[in-house]
Coordinates of C-alpha atoms and ligand atoms in Angstrom, one line a residue:
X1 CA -3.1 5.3 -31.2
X2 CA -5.1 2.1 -31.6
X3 CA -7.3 2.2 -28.5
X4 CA -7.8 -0.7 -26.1
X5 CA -11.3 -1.9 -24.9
X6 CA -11.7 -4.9 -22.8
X7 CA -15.2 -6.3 -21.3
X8 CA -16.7 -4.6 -18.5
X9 CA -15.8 -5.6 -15.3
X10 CA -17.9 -7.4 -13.0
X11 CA -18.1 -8.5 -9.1
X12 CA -16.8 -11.4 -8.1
X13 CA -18.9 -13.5 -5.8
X14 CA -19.1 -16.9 -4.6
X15 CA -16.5 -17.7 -7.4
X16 CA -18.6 -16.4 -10.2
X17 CA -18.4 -12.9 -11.7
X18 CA -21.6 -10.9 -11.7
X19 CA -22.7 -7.6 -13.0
X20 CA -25.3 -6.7 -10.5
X21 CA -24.9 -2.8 -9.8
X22 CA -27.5 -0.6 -11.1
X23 CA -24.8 2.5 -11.7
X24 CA -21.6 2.3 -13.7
X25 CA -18.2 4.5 -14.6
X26 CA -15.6 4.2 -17.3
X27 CA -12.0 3.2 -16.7
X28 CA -9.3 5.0 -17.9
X29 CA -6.1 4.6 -20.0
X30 CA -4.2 7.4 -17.9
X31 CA -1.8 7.2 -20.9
X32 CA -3.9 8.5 -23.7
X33 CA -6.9 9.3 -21.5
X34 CA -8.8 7.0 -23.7
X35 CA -12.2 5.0 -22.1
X36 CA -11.2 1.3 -21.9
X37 CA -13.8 -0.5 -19.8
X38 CA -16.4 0.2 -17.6
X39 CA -17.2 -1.0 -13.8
X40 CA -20.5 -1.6 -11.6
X41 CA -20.6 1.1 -8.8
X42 CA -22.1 -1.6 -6.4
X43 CA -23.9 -0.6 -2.8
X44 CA -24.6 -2.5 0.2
X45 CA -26.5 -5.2 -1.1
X46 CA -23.6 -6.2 -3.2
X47 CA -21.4 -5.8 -0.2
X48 CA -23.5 -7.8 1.7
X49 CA -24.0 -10.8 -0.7
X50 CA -20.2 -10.8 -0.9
X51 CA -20.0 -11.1 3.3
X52 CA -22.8 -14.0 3.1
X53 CA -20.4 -15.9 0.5
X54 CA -17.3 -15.7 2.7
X55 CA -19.6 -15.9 5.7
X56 CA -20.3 -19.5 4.3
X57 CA -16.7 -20.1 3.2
X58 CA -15.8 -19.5 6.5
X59 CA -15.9 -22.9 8.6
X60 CA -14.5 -25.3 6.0
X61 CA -11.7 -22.9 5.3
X62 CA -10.7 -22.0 8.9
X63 CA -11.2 -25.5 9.5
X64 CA -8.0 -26.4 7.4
X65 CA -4.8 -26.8 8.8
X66 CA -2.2 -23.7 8.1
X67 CA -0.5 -26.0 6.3
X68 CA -3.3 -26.9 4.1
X69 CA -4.3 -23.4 3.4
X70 CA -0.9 -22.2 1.8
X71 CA -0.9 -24.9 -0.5
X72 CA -3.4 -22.8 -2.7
X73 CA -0.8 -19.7 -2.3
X74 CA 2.0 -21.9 -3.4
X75 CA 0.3 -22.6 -7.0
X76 CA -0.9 -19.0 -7.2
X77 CA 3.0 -17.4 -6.7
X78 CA 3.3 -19.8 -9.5
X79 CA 0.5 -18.5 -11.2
X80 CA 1.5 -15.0 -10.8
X81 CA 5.3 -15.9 -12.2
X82 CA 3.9 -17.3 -15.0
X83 CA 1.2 -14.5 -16.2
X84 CA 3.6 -11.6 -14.7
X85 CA 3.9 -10.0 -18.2
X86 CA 0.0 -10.3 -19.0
X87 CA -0.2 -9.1 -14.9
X88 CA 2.8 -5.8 -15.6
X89 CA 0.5 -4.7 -19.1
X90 CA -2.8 -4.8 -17.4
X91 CA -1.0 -2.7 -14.2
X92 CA 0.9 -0.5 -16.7
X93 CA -2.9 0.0 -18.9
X94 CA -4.7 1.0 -15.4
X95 CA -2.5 3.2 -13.8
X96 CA -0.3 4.5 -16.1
X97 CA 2.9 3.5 -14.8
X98 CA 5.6 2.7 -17.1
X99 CA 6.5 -1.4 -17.8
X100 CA 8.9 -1.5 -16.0
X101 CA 7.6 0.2 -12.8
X102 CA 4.3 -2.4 -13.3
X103 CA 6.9 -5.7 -13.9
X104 CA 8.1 -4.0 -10.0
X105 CA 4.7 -4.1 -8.7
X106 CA 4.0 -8.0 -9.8
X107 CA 7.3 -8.8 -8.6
X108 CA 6.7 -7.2 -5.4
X109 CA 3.0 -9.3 -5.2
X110 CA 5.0 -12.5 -5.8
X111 CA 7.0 -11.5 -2.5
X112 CA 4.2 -11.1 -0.6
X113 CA 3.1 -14.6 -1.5
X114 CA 6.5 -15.9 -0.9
X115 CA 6.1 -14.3 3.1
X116 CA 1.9 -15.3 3.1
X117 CA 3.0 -19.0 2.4
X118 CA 6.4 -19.0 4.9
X119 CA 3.5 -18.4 7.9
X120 CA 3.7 -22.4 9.0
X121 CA 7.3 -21.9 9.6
X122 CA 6.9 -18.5 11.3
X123 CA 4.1 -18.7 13.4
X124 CA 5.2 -21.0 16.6
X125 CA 2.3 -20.7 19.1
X126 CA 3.5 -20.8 22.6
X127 CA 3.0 -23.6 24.9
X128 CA 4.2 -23.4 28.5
X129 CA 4.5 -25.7 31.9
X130 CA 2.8 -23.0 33.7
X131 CA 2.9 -24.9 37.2
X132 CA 3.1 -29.0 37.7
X133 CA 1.2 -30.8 35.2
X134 CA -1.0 -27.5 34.3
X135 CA -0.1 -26.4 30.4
X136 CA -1.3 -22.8 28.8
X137 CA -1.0 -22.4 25.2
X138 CA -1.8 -19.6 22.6
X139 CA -3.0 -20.4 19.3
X140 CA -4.0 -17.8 16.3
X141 CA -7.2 -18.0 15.3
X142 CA -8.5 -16.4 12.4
X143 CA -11.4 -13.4 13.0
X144 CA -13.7 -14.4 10.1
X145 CA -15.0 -12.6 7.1
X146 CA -13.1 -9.4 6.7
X147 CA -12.4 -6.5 4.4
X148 CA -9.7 -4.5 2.3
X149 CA -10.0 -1.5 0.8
X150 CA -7.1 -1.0 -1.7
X151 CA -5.8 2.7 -3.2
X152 CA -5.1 3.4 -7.5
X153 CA -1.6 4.2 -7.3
X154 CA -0.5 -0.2 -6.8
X155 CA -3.5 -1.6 -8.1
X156 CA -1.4 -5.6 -8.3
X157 CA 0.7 -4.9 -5.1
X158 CA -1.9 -3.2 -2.6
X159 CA -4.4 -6.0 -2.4
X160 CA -1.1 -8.1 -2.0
X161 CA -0.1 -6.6 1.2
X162 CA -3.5 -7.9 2.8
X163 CA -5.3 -10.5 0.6
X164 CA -2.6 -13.6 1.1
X165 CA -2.0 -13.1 4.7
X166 CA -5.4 -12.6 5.5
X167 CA -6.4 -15.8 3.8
X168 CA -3.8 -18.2 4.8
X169 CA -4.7 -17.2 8.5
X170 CA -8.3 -18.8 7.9
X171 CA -10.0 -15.7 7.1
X172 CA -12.6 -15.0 4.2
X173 CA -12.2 -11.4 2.5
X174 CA -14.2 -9.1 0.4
X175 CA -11.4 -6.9 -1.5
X176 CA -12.9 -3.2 -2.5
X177 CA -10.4 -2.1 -5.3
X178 CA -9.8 1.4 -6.2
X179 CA -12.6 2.3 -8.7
X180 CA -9.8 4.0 -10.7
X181 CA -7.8 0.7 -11.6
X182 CA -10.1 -2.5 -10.9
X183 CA -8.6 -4.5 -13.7
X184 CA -5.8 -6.4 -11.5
X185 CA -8.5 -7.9 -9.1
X186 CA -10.6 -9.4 -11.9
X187 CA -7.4 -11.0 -13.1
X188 CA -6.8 -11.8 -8.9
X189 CA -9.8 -13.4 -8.7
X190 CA -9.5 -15.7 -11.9
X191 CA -5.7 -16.4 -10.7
X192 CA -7.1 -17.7 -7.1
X193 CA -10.0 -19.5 -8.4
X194 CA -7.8 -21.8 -11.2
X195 CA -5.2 -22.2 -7.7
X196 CA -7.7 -24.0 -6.0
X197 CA -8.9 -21.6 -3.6
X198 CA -12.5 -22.6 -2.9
X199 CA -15.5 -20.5 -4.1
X200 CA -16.6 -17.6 -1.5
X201 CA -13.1 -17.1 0.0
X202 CA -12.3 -14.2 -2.0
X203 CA -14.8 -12.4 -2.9
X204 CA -14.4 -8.8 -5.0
X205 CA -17.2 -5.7 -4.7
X206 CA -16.4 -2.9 -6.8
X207 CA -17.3 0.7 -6.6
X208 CA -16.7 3.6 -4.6
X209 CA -17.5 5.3 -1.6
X210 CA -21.0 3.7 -1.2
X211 CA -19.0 0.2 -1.1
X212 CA -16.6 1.7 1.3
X213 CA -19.6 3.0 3.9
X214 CA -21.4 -0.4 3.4
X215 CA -18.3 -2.4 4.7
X216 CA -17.5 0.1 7.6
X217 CA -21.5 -0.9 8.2
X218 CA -21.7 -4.3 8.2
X219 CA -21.2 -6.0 11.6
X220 CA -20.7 -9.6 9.8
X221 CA -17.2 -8.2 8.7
X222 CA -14.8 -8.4 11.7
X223 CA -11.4 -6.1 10.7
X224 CA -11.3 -3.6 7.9
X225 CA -7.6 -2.8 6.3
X226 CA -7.5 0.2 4.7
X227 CA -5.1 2.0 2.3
X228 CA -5.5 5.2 0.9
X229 CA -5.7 8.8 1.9
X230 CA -5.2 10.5 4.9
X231 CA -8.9 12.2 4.4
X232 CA -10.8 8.8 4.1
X233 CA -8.2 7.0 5.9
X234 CA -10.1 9.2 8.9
X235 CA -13.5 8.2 8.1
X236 CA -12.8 4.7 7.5
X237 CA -10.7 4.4 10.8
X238 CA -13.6 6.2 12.6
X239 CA -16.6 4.6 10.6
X240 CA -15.1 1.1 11.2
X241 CA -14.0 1.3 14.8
X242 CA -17.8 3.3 15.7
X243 CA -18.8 -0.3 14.5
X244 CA -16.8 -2.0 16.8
X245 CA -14.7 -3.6 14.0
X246 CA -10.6 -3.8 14.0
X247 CA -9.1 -1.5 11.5
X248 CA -6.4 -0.4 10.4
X249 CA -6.1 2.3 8.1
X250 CA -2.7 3.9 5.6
X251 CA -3.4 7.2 4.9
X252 CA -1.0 9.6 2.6
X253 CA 2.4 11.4 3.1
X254 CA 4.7 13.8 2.8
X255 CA 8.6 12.6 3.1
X256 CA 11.3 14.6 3.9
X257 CA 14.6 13.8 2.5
X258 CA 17.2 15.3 4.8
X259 CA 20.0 15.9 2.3
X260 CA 23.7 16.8 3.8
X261 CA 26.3 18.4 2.3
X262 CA 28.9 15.3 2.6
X263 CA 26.6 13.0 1.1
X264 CA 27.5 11.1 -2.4
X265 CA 27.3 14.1 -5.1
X266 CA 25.7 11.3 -7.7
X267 CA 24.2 8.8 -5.6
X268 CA 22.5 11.3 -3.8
X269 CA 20.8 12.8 -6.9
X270 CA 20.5 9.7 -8.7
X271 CA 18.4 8.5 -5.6
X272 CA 16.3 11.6 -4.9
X273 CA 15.5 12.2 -8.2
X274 CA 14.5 8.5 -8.7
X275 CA 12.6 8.6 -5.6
X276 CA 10.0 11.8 -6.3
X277 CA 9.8 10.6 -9.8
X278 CA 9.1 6.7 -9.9
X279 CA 5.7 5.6 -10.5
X280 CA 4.8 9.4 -11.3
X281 CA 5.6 10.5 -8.1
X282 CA 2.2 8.5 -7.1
X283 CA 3.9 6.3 -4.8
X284 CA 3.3 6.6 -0.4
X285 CA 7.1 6.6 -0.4
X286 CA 8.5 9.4 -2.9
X287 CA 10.6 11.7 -2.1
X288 CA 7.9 14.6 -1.3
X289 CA 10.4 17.2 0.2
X290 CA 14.4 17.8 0.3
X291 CA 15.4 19.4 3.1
X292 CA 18.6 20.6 2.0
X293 CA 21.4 21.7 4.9
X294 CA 23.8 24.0 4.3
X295 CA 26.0 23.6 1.3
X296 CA 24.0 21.3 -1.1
X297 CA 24.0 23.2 -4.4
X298 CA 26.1 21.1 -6.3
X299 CA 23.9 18.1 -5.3
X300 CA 20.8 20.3 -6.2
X301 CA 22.6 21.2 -9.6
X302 CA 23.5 17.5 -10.3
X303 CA 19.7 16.5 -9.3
X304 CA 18.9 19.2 -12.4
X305 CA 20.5 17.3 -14.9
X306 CA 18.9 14.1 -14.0
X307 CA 15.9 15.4 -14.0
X308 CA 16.2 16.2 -17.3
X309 CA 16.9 12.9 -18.2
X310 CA 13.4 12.0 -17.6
X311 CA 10.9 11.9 -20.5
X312 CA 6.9 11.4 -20.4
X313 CA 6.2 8.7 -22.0
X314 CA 9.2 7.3 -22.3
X315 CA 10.8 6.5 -18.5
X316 CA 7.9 8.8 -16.8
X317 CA 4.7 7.2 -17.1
X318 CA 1.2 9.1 -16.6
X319 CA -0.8 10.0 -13.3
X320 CA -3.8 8.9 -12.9
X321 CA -6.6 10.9 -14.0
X322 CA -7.2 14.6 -15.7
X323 CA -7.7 16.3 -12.3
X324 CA -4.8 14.5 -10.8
X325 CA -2.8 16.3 -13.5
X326 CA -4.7 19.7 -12.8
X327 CA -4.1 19.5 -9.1
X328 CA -0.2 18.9 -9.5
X329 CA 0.0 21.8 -12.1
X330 CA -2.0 24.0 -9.2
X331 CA 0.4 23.2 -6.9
X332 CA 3.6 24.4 -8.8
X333 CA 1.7 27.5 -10.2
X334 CA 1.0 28.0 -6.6
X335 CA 4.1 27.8 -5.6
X336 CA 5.3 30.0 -8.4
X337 CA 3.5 32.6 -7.6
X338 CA 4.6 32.6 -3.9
X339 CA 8.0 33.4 -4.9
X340 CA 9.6 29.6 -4.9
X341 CA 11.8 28.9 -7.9
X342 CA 10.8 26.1 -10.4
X343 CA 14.4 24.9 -11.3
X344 CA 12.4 22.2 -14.0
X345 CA 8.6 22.6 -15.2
X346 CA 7.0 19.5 -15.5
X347 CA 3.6 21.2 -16.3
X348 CA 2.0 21.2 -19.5
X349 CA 4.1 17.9 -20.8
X350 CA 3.1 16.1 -23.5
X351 CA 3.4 12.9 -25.3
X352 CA 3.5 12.8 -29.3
X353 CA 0.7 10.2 -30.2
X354 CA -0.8 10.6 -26.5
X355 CA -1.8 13.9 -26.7
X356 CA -4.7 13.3 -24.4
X357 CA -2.1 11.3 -22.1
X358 CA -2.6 12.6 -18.4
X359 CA 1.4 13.7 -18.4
X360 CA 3.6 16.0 -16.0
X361 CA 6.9 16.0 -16.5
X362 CA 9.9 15.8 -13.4
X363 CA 9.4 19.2 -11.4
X364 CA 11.9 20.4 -9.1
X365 CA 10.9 23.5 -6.9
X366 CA 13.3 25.2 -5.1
X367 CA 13.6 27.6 -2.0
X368 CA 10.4 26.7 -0.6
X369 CA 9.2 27.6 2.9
X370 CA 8.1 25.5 5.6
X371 CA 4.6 27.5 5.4
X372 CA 3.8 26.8 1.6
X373 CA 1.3 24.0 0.4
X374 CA 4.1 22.2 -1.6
X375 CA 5.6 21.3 1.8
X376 CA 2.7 20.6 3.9
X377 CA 0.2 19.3 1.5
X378 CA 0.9 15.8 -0.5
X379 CA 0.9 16.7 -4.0
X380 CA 1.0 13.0 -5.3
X381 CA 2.9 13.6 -8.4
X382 CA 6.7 13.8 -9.6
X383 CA 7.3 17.0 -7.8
X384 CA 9.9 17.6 -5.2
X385 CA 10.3 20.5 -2.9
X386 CA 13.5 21.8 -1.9
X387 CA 13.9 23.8 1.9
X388 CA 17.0 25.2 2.9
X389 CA 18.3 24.4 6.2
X390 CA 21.2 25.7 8.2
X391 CA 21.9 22.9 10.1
X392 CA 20.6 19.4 10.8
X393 CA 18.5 20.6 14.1
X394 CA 16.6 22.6 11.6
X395 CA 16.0 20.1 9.3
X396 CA 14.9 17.8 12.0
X397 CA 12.6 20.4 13.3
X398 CA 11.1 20.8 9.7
X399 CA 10.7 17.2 9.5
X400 CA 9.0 16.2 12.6
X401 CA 6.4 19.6 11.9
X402 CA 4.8 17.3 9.1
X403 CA 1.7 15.9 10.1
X404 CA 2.2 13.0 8.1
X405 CA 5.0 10.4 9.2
X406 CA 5.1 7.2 6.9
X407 CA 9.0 7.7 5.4
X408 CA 12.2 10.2 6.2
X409 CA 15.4 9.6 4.3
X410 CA 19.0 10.9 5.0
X411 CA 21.5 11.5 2.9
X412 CA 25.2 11.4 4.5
X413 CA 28.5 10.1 4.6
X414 CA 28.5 10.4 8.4
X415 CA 27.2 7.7 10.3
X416 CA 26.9 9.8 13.7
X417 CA 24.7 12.1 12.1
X418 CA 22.4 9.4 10.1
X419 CA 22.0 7.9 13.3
X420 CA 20.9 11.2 15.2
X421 CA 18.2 11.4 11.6
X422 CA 17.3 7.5 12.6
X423 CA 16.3 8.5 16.1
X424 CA 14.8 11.9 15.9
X425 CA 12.8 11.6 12.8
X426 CA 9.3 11.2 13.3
X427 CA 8.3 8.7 10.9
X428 CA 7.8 5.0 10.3
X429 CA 10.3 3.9 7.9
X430 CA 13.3 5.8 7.8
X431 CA 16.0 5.1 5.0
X432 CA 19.8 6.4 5.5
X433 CA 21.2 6.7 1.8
X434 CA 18.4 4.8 0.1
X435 CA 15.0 7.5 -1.3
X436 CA 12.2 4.5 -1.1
X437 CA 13.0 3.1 2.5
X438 CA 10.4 0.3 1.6
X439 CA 10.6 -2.8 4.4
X440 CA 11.3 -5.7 2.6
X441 CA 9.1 -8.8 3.4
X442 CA 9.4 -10.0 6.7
X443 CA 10.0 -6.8 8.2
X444 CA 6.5 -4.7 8.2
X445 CA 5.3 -1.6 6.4
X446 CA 3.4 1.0 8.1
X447 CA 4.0 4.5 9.0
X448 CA 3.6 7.0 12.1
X449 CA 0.8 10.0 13.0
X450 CA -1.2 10.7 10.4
X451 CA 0.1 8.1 7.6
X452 CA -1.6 5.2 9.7
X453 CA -4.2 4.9 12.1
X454 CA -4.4 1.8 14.3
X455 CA -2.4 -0.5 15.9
X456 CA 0.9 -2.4 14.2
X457 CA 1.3 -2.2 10.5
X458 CA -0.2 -3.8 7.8
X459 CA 2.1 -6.0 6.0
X460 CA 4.8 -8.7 7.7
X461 CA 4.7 -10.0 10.8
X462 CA 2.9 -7.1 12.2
X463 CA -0.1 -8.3 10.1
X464 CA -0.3 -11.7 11.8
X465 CA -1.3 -10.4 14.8
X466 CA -4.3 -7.8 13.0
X467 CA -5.9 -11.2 10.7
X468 CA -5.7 -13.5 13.9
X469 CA -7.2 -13.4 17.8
X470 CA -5.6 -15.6 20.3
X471 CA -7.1 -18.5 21.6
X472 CA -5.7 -19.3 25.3
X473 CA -5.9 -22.6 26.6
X474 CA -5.0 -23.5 30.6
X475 CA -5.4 -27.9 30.7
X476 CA -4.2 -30.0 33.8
X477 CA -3.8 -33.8 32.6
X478 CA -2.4 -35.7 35.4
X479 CA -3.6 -35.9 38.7
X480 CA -1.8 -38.7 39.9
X481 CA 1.2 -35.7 40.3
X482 CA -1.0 -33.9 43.2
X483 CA 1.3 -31.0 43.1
X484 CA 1.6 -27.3 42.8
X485 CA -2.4 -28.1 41.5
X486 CA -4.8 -25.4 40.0
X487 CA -8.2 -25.6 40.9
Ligands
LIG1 P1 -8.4 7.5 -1.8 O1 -8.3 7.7 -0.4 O2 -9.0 8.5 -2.7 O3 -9.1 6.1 -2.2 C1 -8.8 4.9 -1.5 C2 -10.0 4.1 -1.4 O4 -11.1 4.8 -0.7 C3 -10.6 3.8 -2.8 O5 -11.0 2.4 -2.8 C4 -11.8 4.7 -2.9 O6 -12.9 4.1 -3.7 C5 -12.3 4.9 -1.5 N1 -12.8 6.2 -1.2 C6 -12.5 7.4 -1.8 N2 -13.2 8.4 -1.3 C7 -13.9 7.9 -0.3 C8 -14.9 8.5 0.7 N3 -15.1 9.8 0.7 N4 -15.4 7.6 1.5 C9 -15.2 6.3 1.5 N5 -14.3 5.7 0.7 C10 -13.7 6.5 -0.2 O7 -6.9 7.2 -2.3 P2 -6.3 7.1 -3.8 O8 -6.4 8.4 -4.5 O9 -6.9 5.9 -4.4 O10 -4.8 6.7 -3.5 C11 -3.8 7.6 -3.3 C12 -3.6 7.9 -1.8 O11 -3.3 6.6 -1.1 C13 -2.4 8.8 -1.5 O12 -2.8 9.7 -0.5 C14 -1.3 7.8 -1.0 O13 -0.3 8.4 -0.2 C15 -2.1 6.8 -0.3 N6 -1.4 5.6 -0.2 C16 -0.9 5.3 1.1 C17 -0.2 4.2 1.3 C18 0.5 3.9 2.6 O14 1.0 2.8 2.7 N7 0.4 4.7 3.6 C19 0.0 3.3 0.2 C20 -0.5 3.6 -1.0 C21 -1.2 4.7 -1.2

């Protein structure tokens, strides 16, 4: 294998791409484990030019109309249409994912654009006669210079989710990629710049947890969005919030498939198989745990076989890193030896001519209990669990015990009892026949207890209320009326 090296990536601030931090780490090729570039690990004083730039950027670009401001957004969807196979390679090099999962991902991005640029048509601020000649009206305003922190597993769609809509609402951002996959945002920032956006409006700081601490620090950055794990998902939401910034912070999950014994023999497997493997398994919405009531064998057998049908390297694509791979194996070894039954190994896959390749083939574990890691703990990797459950009660009871909550999925030909999963599930996005229950722009994504912290979610309409602050206005204008008058 011919190994790829591209230039070392740098900050971008103010519109021009630096290489200012002292310390620096190598970037992986999670499909052959190769070195292919190497980032600055930046610290607060990177962070804190970045905040000056969009501090500056602020007034001229708040002081644009809505309507003005998506214009830029308009020529970058373009943008991103026309570079999406350049975009799907460098997502596909980063992360691992397979080419057709990374084409997803910048397809997905250009959505987000799509719903970023709709906000003039959406956003109606309110105006009301409140008593004779006396008017109050509510207009978003934007909060100011403010911060995203993005996770490795979507390193294109993640920044997405906040970056447009935060910037067409008049705010100025400083994006903090995952150190794992900061290729994308170089490509971001370059994409937004030939767009038109004006210098110091997006600015990009990359590092790790030192850039992370100095954002959650710095009292010039007004709201902090936040997706990763549940662990730092904690000590952003508290680190932020001690600051008296807004936050809002996705952490991990664990989702519960509730599978019934009427549903669809091959759509079901099709879909749950689909759902813990895509992206590696690496995805906030796989399919984590099937919770499997009463007679499902058949579907279990049928999930078997198309399991098999998955190859690394060919339709599975890598995870992440070396100790990503590790920690899944652990898990199923784990399991093993606990007395679960591993009804397909993905451990110790490999790829010919990626030998190095950070592979784990589709795992299926079955007769799991409730108590074991593999159902409480995210694994993060293609690796479902299977639970037996007599009845639906019991599989509701085994979902809502998760401490996590971002999806739930059920699996039926009975709409009375997806509708009793719909309402007694305890989770944010809740699919009925469909493994990836993903809301769909403008509907909002964001889970429940420990997959979010904050208030609303993070992407849709829900996020027009976290980028903005309202600005009510009370006027009286004609005094010739002399009724129902305010003082
Ligand atoms: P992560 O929590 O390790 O890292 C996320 C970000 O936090 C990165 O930018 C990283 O540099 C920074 N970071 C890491 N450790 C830190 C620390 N101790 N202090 C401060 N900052 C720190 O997550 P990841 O491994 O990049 O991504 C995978 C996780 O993200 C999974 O748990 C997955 O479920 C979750 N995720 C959740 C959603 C969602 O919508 N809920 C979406 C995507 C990913």
């Amino acid at each position: 294998m011919e190994a790829t090296t591209l230039q070392p990536v740098k900050n971008f601030i103010n519109g021009q791409f630096e290489r200012n931090g002292q310390k620096s780490m190598d970037v992986f090729d999670p499909s052959t484990g190769a070195v292919i570039s190497t980032l600055p690990m930046s610290g607060a004083a990177e962070v804190d030019a970045a905040v000056q730039a969009a501090k500056a950027a602020f007034p001229a670009w708040s002081g644009l109309t809505l309507k003005e401001r998506v214009q830029v957004f308009f020529k970058y969807r373009s943008l991103l249409e026309q570079h999406c196979e350049e975009l799907t390679k460098l997502v596909s090099l980063e992360n691992g994912k397979t080419m057709g999962e990374a084409r997803a991902e910048v397809m997905k991005s250009i959505e987000l654009c799509e719903f970023a640029v709709s906000m003039p048509q959406i956003i109606n601020n309110e105006i009301q006669e409140v008593s004779r000649g006396v008017e109050c009206r509510i207009e978003r305003r934007p909060l100011g210079v403010v911060a995203c922190i993005t996770p490795f597993n979507f390193p294109n769609m993640v920044p997405h989710w906040t970056v447009p809509n935060a910037i067409v609402l008049g705010n100025t951002v400083v994006l903090k990629p995952s150190e794992m996959v900061p290729l994308s945002t170089v490509r971001m920032a370059e994409l937004l710049k030939e767009a038109g956006l004006p210098d110091g409006v997006f600015n990009v700081v990359n590092g790790g947890k030192e850039v992370v601490e100095a954002i959650c620090d710095n009292s010039e950055i007004k709201a902090v969005s936040f997706v990763g794990s549940t662990k730092v998902a904690k000590i952003v939401y508290r680190r932020s919030s001690a600051n008296l910034q807004r936050c809002v912070a996705l952490g991990g999950a664990k989702n519960h498939l509730l599978v019934l014994p009427d549903a669809h023999l091959q759509m079901t497997a099709n879909n749950v198989v689909a759902s813990m493997s895509g992206c590696a398994g690496q995805r906030c919405m796989a399919a984590a745990v099937m919770v499997g009531v009463d007679a499902v064998q058949p579907i279990i057998d049928r999930m078997v076989e198309e399991a098999k049908l998955i190859v690394p390297g060919d339709n599975l694509g890598a995870v992440i890193s070396k100790e990503a791979k590790e920690r899944i194996e652990g898990y199923i070894s784990e399991a093993e030896s606990q007395g679960a039954k591993v009804l397909v190994d993905g451990r110790n896959a490999t790829v010919e001519g990626k030998e190095d390749g950070f592979y784990v083939g589709p795992t299926i574990i079955d007769h799991v209990t409730p108590d074991m890691s593999v159902a409480t703990e995210e694994i993060f990797g293609p690796v479902i669990s299977i639970i037996r459950a007599k009845d639906l009660d019991e599989a509701i009871q085994i979902e809502n015990n998760s401490n996590y909550g971002n999806a739930a999925a059920v699996f039926t030909q009975s709409g009375g009892l997806a509708r009793r999963v719909m309402d007694k599930a305890s989770a944010g996005m809740i699919g009925v026949n469909i493994g990836v229950p993903v809301p769909r722009e403008p509907f909002s994504f964001g889970g429940w207890n420990e997959s979010k912290f904050g208030v609303g979610d993070i992407t849709g309409k829900s996020s027009i209320e976290f980028w903005t602050q309202n600005k009510k206005t009370t006027t009286k204008w004609n005094p010739e009326d002399k009724t129902n008058w305010m003082s």
